């Protein structure tokens, strides 16, 4: 007699799950088509312009009306634009226009499309990583990742760094005003370093990153802004940068490092006695379960595609993008620090303060 139990499947639960998957299929196209809207200037053409037809948008952007027409249907289905059936015209609401086109706004999310699309190009490598346990360095990704990261993170730094994050760190605003030496480790294109340098003219700043093209771009931006006297960007890793600093920052990069303990140990040796380290890390739960939400979904996805592969490729001590406060505190402790605390947070970020 066959004793195999047939698994019970509740058709209603299957349907509900399929609903989730269908939403994700649409979201995947939303990211891909959002990227096209950003890249081709379609959102910019529609921003604060009132109702426009697909013809008018195509003419303004030098694109093919036939494709713009299809793109607009997708955008309306996703709630990005509004459609007026009577005129056949589409409007990008002002709120969406700010979020999708205003490079100076803390609400701007357009870099996210570029970032995610760049990461997804590495799908074959990521699949191989699962099979081999290998990694992939930051610099091996499509170059849009570097610009997309700068564009995606800068709005959050514009909105939070000076207003909320620095004031939460023990006395650092006063010290920055008076004039101290600052190192920004893993600075990428220098979005954070530049905001700091512009805000605190009495302090000096060095941005370090081990990715040469990012440092070249950061130096170019600093020069264009006339900041290159007080602000330098140099190629160096977190384990071999030189100099002594009073304030060392890590913006969204400590968890990317293959040797975060070695990185913090090196910082300890290059930190003044009363110096402070401020790692800004992605939001992560205190328990695994606390990551089961939309933000945790994004960051754990980034962990698989970019952060963990970089850590595996460059040292192997991969804490993951949503490493808990306890894990990060242990890293600081093993590096020889006695004081570690979460100074503040936002829905997307945690701000830590580390002292000797
Ligand atoms: C997610 S990006 C963040 C870039 C920048 N801090 C920002 O917020 O826009 C991570 C950066 O860390 C850098 N990075 C990773 N490991 C590093 C290491 N061991 N030393 C220096 N930089 C490193 C990468 O090259 C990359 O630019």
Tab-separated table of C-alpha atoms in Angstrom, residues 3-321:
chain	number	residue	atom	x	y	z
A	3	UNK	CA	1.704	5.464	2.297
A	4	UNK	CA	3.048	8.655	0.712
A	5	UNK	CA	1.077	11.610	2.052
A	6	UNK	CA	-0.189	13.986	-0.558
A	7	UNK	CA	0.695	17.543	0.505
A	8	UNK	CA	-2.394	19.616	1.105
A	9	UNK	CA	-2.539	22.821	-0.893
A	10	UNK	CA	-5.053	25.533	-0.130
A	11	UNK	CA	-6.067	27.007	-3.536
A	12	UNK	CA	-6.984	30.326	-1.918
A	13	UNK	CA	-3.494	30.662	-0.467
A	14	UNK	CA	-1.979	29.775	-3.862
A	15	UNK	CA	-4.067	32.525	-5.461
A	16	UNK	CA	-3.032	35.026	-2.821
A	17	UNK	CA	0.616	34.116	-3.367
A	18	UNK	CA	0.250	34.442	-7.145
A	19	UNK	CA	-1.102	37.924	-6.528
A	20	UNK	CA	2.136	38.788	-4.754
A	21	UNK	CA	4.230	37.343	-7.583
A	22	UNK	CA	2.243	39.225	-10.229
A	23	UNK	CA	2.851	42.446	-8.271
A	24	UNK	CA	6.575	41.651	-8.273
A	25	UNK	CA	6.589	40.979	-12.030
A	26	UNK	CA	5.043	44.408	-12.529
A	27	UNK	CA	7.521	45.976	-10.096
A	28	UNK	CA	10.439	44.446	-11.988
A	29	UNK	CA	9.232	46.102	-15.192
A	30	UNK	CA	8.565	49.250	-13.159
A	31	UNK	CA	12.247	49.472	-12.231
A	32	UNK	CA	13.386	48.749	-15.799
A	33	UNK	CA	10.969	51.264	-17.332
A	34	UNK	CA	11.607	53.791	-14.565
A	35	UNK	CA	15.240	53.618	-15.560
A	36	UNK	CA	14.292	54.362	-19.183
A	37	UNK	CA	12.168	57.300	-18.053
A	38	UNK	CA	15.113	58.638	-16.102
A	39	UNK	CA	17.758	57.958	-18.730
A	40	UNK	CA	15.780	59.231	-21.719
A	41	UNK	CA	14.581	62.365	-19.933
A	42	UNK	CA	10.915	61.342	-20.169
A	43	UNK	CA	10.216	62.222	-16.533
A	44	UNK	CA	12.069	65.534	-16.859
A	45	UNK	CA	10.043	66.400	-19.965
A	46	UNK	CA	6.813	65.755	-18.059
A	47	UNK	CA	7.843	67.410	-14.781
A	48	UNK	CA	5.698	70.454	-13.918
A	49	UNK	CA	4.588	70.588	-17.558
A	50	UNK	CA	0.870	69.791	-17.179
A	51	UNK	CA	-0.957	67.230	-19.331
A	52	UNK	CA	1.005	66.018	-22.378
A	53	UNK	CA	0.276	63.603	-25.200
A	54	UNK	CA	2.696	60.840	-26.162
A	55	UNK	CA	3.447	62.860	-29.313
A	56	UNK	CA	4.381	65.943	-27.291
A	57	UNK	CA	6.608	63.940	-24.931
A	58	UNK	CA	8.311	62.217	-27.865
A	59	UNK	CA	9.006	65.556	-29.572
A	60	UNK	CA	10.378	67.090	-26.333
A	61	UNK	CA	12.730	64.157	-25.757
A	62	UNK	CA	13.679	63.245	-29.327
A	63	UNK	CA	12.274	59.754	-28.839
A	64	UNK	CA	9.966	57.511	-30.831
A	65	UNK	CA	6.280	58.179	-30.107
A	66	UNK	CA	5.430	54.528	-30.654
A	67	UNK	CA	7.559	53.479	-27.670
A	68	UNK	CA	6.599	56.464	-25.524
A	69	UNK	CA	2.926	55.500	-25.962
A	70	UNK	CA	3.539	52.000	-24.563
A	71	UNK	CA	5.774	53.342	-21.789
A	72	UNK	CA	3.025	55.746	-20.689
A	73	UNK	CA	0.478	52.921	-20.332
A	74	UNK	CA	2.925	51.116	-18.063
A	75	UNK	CA	3.591	54.273	-16.052
A	76	UNK	CA	-0.124	54.901	-15.553
A	77	UNK	CA	-0.692	51.268	-14.552
A	78	UNK	CA	2.038	51.689	-11.931
A	79	UNK	CA	0.602	54.927	-10.520
A	80	UNK	CA	3.555	57.040	-11.620
A	81	UNK	CA	1.537	59.202	-14.068
A	82	UNK	CA	-2.156	60.090	-14.385
A	83	UNK	CA	-4.237	59.607	-17.526
A	84	UNK	CA	-7.101	61.799	-18.759
A	85	UNK	CA	-9.367	59.657	-20.929
A	86	UNK	CA	-11.105	62.674	-22.466
A	87	UNK	CA	-7.912	64.181	-23.921
A	88	UNK	CA	-5.685	61.086	-24.053
A	89	UNK	CA	-3.007	63.101	-22.232
A	90	UNK	CA	-0.792	62.108	-19.315
A	91	UNK	CA	0.333	64.144	-16.300
A	92	UNK	CA	3.255	63.532	-13.975
A	93	UNK	CA	1.943	64.757	-10.585
A	94	UNK	CA	4.193	67.327	-8.859
A	95	UNK	CA	5.027	64.931	-6.016
A	96	UNK	CA	6.207	62.273	-8.476
A	97	UNK	CA	8.111	64.969	-10.405
A	98	UNK	CA	10.071	65.929	-7.282
A	99	UNK	CA	10.869	62.310	-6.439
A	100	UNK	CA	11.862	61.436	-10.011
A	101	UNK	CA	13.569	64.564	-11.329
A	102	UNK	CA	14.748	67.025	-8.647
A	103	UNK	CA	18.437	66.308	-8.025
A	104	UNK	CA	18.513	68.715	-5.060
A	105	UNK	CA	15.589	67.109	-3.212
A	106	UNK	CA	15.983	64.685	-0.290
A	107	UNK	CA	12.990	62.836	-1.786
A	108	UNK	CA	14.766	62.026	-5.065
A	109	UNK	CA	14.813	58.266	-5.712
A	110	UNK	CA	15.716	58.210	-9.412
A	111	UNK	CA	19.249	56.894	-8.792
A	112	UNK	CA	17.663	53.713	-7.438
A	113	UNK	CA	16.508	52.713	-10.931
A	114	UNK	CA	20.042	53.084	-12.260
A	115	UNK	CA	21.546	51.235	-9.299
A	116	UNK	CA	19.188	48.252	-9.402
A	117	UNK	CA	19.403	47.894	-13.182
A	118	UNK	CA	23.206	47.911	-12.955
A	119	UNK	CA	23.167	45.219	-10.258
A	120	UNK	CA	20.808	42.957	-12.188
A	121	UNK	CA	23.299	42.825	-15.057
A	122	UNK	CA	25.508	40.731	-12.730
A	123	UNK	CA	22.926	37.944	-12.429
A	124	UNK	CA	25.136	35.283	-14.059
A	125	UNK	CA	28.053	36.074	-11.755
A	126	UNK	CA	25.774	36.060	-8.731
A	127	UNK	CA	24.339	32.694	-9.744
A	128	UNK	CA	27.896	31.353	-10.057
A	129	UNK	CA	28.699	32.734	-6.587
A	130	UNK	CA	25.952	30.566	-5.127
A	131	UNK	CA	27.516	27.504	-6.762
A	132	UNK	CA	31.171	28.264	-6.036
A	133	UNK	CA	31.046	30.389	-2.881
A	134	UNK	CA	33.099	32.978	-4.782
A	135	UNK	CA	32.683	36.733	-4.741
A	136	UNK	CA	32.670	39.765	-7.025
A	137	UNK	CA	34.342	43.075	-6.266
A	138	UNK	CA	32.557	46.420	-6.374
A	139	UNK	CA	34.584	47.508	-9.396
A	140	UNK	CA	33.567	44.480	-11.471
A	141	UNK	CA	29.955	45.655	-11.663
A	142	UNK	CA	28.499	47.658	-14.558
A	143	UNK	CA	29.711	51.254	-14.264
A	144	UNK	CA	26.167	52.560	-13.788
A	145	UNK	CA	26.348	51.140	-10.259
A	146	UNK	CA	28.854	53.805	-9.217
A	147	UNK	CA	26.817	56.734	-10.548
A	148	UNK	CA	23.525	55.134	-9.449
A	149	UNK	CA	24.840	54.725	-5.903
A	150	UNK	CA	25.940	58.360	-5.764
A	151	UNK	CA	22.575	59.540	-7.086
A	152	UNK	CA	20.564	57.227	-4.827
A	153	UNK	CA	22.380	57.962	-1.566
A	154	UNK	CA	23.016	61.691	-1.970
A	155	UNK	CA	19.343	62.709	-1.379
A	156	UNK	CA	19.387	60.883	1.949
A	157	UNK	CA	22.632	62.635	2.912
A	158	UNK	CA	21.163	66.002	1.832
A	159	UNK	CA	18.111	65.362	3.994
A	160	UNK	CA	19.745	63.841	7.065
A	161	UNK	CA	23.475	64.287	7.454
A	162	UNK	CA	23.675	67.887	8.695
A	163	UNK	CA	20.185	68.103	10.190
A	164	UNK	CA	19.914	64.809	12.086
A	165	UNK	CA	22.915	62.504	11.920
A	166	UNK	CA	25.821	64.762	12.968
A	167	UNK	CA	23.874	66.370	15.851
A	168	UNK	CA	23.327	62.871	17.275
A	169	UNK	CA	27.093	62.239	17.481
A	170	UNK	CA	28.801	63.446	20.656
A	171	UNK	CA	29.939	67.095	20.194
A	172	UNK	CA	31.020	66.564	16.600
A	173	UNK	CA	29.192	69.535	15.070
A	174	UNK	CA	31.047	72.022	17.307
A	175	UNK	CA	34.362	70.340	16.576
A	176	UNK	CA	33.713	70.361	12.824
A	177	UNK	CA	32.866	74.070	13.028
A	178	UNK	CA	36.128	74.832	14.862
A	179	UNK	CA	38.213	72.765	12.446
A	180	UNK	CA	39.257	69.104	12.584
A	181	UNK	CA	40.731	66.453	10.279
A	182	UNK	CA	38.137	64.203	8.685
A	183	UNK	CA	38.539	60.977	6.692
A	184	UNK	CA	35.608	59.508	4.762
A	185	UNK	CA	36.353	55.826	4.098
A	186	UNK	CA	34.783	54.030	1.115
A	187	UNK	CA	33.675	57.439	-0.151
A	188	UNK	CA	32.697	56.360	-3.691
A	189	UNK	CA	31.962	59.511	-5.723
A	190	UNK	CA	32.255	61.553	-2.524
A	191	UNK	CA	28.602	62.564	-2.106
A	192	UNK	CA	28.932	62.586	1.708
A	193	UNK	CA	32.445	64.074	1.760
A	194	UNK	CA	31.393	66.985	-0.434
A	195	UNK	CA	28.348	67.829	1.702
A	196	UNK	CA	30.591	67.826	4.799
A	197	UNK	CA	33.318	69.915	3.157
A	198	UNK	CA	30.814	72.505	1.954
A	199	UNK	CA	29.246	72.771	5.431
A	200	UNK	CA	32.436	73.024	7.497
A	201	UNK	CA	35.005	75.353	5.892
A	202	UNK	CA	37.434	75.234	8.868
A	203	UNK	CA	37.903	71.473	8.667
A	204	UNK	CA	39.940	69.426	6.186
A	205	UNK	CA	38.660	66.329	4.426
A	206	UNK	CA	40.134	63.289	2.704
A	207	UNK	CA	37.949	60.737	0.960
A	208	UNK	CA	39.436	57.268	0.515
A	209	UNK	CA	38.176	54.475	-1.696
A	210	UNK	CA	39.953	51.500	-3.231
A	211	UNK	CA	38.071	51.960	-6.535
A	212	UNK	CA	40.148	54.193	-8.808
A	213	UNK	CA	37.351	55.293	-11.214
A	214	UNK	CA	35.241	56.450	-8.238
A	215	UNK	CA	38.132	58.487	-6.849
A	216	UNK	CA	38.753	60.057	-10.272
A	217	UNK	CA	35.115	61.095	-10.500
A	218	UNK	CA	35.082	62.407	-6.907
A	219	UNK	CA	38.161	64.561	-7.590
A	220	UNK	CA	36.536	65.891	-10.749
A	221	UNK	CA	33.386	66.919	-8.814
A	222	UNK	CA	35.472	68.533	-6.029
A	223	UNK	CA	37.399	70.532	-8.625
A	224	UNK	CA	34.220	71.684	-10.374
A	225	UNK	CA	32.901	72.882	-7.005
A	226	UNK	CA	36.161	74.673	-6.152
A	227	UNK	CA	36.617	72.520	-3.032
A	228	UNK	CA	39.880	70.882	-4.064
A	229	UNK	CA	42.025	72.925	-1.604
A	230	UNK	CA	40.394	71.508	1.577
A	231	UNK	CA	39.133	68.274	0.127
A	232	UNK	CA	41.176	65.501	-1.455
A	233	UNK	CA	40.182	62.096	-2.725
A	234	UNK	CA	42.772	59.342	-2.770
A	235	UNK	CA	42.828	55.701	-3.761
A	236	UNK	CA	43.355	53.677	-0.576
A	237	UNK	CA	41.620	50.841	1.161
A	238	UNK	CA	40.211	51.003	4.672
A	239	UNK	CA	43.203	48.918	5.754
A	240	UNK	CA	46.006	51.035	4.288
A	241	UNK	CA	45.012	54.717	4.227
A	242	UNK	CA	47.468	57.136	5.837
A	243	UNK	CA	47.226	60.179	8.114
A	244	UNK	CA	45.707	60.953	11.517
A	245	UNK	CA	42.104	62.039	11.857
A	246	UNK	CA	39.698	63.320	14.511
A	247	UNK	CA	36.569	62.074	12.769
A	248	UNK	CA	36.379	59.026	10.500
A	249	UNK	CA	33.189	58.251	8.612
A	250	UNK	CA	31.958	55.198	6.720
A	251	UNK	CA	28.903	55.847	4.583
A	252	UNK	CA	27.165	52.634	3.623
A	253	UNK	CA	30.362	50.656	3.192
A	254	UNK	CA	31.611	49.039	6.413
A	255	UNK	CA	29.438	45.974	5.767
A	256	UNK	CA	30.860	45.778	2.179
A	257	UNK	CA	34.347	45.176	3.488
A	258	UNK	CA	35.911	41.739	3.576
A	259	UNK	CA	37.823	42.591	6.731
A	260	UNK	CA	35.683	45.050	8.722
A	261	UNK	CA	37.597	44.254	11.924
A	262	UNK	CA	40.910	44.980	10.179
A	263	UNK	CA	39.391	48.163	8.748
A	264	UNK	CA	38.321	49.429	12.177
A	265	UNK	CA	41.655	48.362	13.732
A	266	UNK	CA	43.451	50.414	11.096
A	267	UNK	CA	41.116	53.345	11.817
A	268	UNK	CA	41.894	53.030	15.532
A	269	UNK	CA	45.599	53.454	14.760
A	270	UNK	CA	44.856	56.543	12.664
A	271	UNK	CA	42.338	58.136	15.046
A	272	UNK	CA	43.272	60.870	17.523
A	273	UNK	CA	42.812	59.952	21.193
A	274	UNK	CA	39.453	61.752	21.458
A	275	UNK	CA	38.508	60.869	17.883
A	276	UNK	CA	35.145	59.479	16.799
A	277	UNK	CA	34.177	57.009	14.089
A	278	UNK	CA	30.727	57.334	12.540
A	279	UNK	CA	29.627	54.365	10.421
A	280	UNK	CA	26.351	54.967	8.600
A	281	UNK	CA	24.879	51.556	7.873
A	282	UNK	CA	21.708	50.446	6.095
A	283	UNK	CA	18.731	49.803	8.382
A	284	UNK	CA	18.910	46.258	9.698
A	285	UNK	CA	16.873	44.402	12.275
A	286	UNK	CA	18.073	43.439	15.724
A	287	UNK	CA	16.782	39.966	14.834
A	288	UNK	CA	16.540	38.248	11.435
A	289	UNK	CA	12.768	38.535	11.581
A	290	UNK	CA	12.897	42.305	11.977
A	291	UNK	CA	14.146	42.483	8.354
A	292	UNK	CA	10.941	41.006	6.939
A	293	UNK	CA	9.610	44.319	5.597
A	294	UNK	CA	9.996	46.374	2.373
A	295	UNK	CA	13.278	48.021	3.443
A	296	UNK	CA	14.740	44.694	4.600
A	297	UNK	CA	13.675	43.205	1.295
A	298	UNK	CA	15.646	45.820	-0.662
A	299	UNK	CA	18.762	45.622	1.505
A	300	UNK	CA	18.883	41.834	1.708
A	301	UNK	CA	18.570	41.838	-2.109
A	302	UNK	CA	21.505	44.253	-2.367
A	303	UNK	CA	23.395	41.995	0.024
A	304	UNK	CA	23.111	39.055	-2.392
A	305	UNK	CA	24.007	41.083	-5.489
A	306	UNK	CA	26.754	43.427	-4.330
A	307	UNK	CA	27.680	43.814	-0.653
A	308	UNK	CA	28.259	40.194	0.343
A	309	UNK	CA	30.046	39.319	-2.955
A	310	UNK	CA	32.438	42.255	-2.424
A	311	UNK	CA	33.123	41.165	1.159
A	312	UNK	CA	33.639	37.541	0.088
A	313	UNK	CA	36.020	38.642	-2.709
A	314	UNK	CA	38.086	40.944	-0.482
A	315	UNK	CA	38.569	39.073	2.784
A	316	UNK	CA	35.647	36.797	3.428
A	317	UNK	CA	34.342	38.139	6.750
A	318	UNK	CA	30.975	39.038	5.243
A	319	UNK	CA	28.592	40.495	7.830
A	320	UNK	CA	25.863	41.170	5.228
A	321	UNK	CA	23.978	44.347	4.437
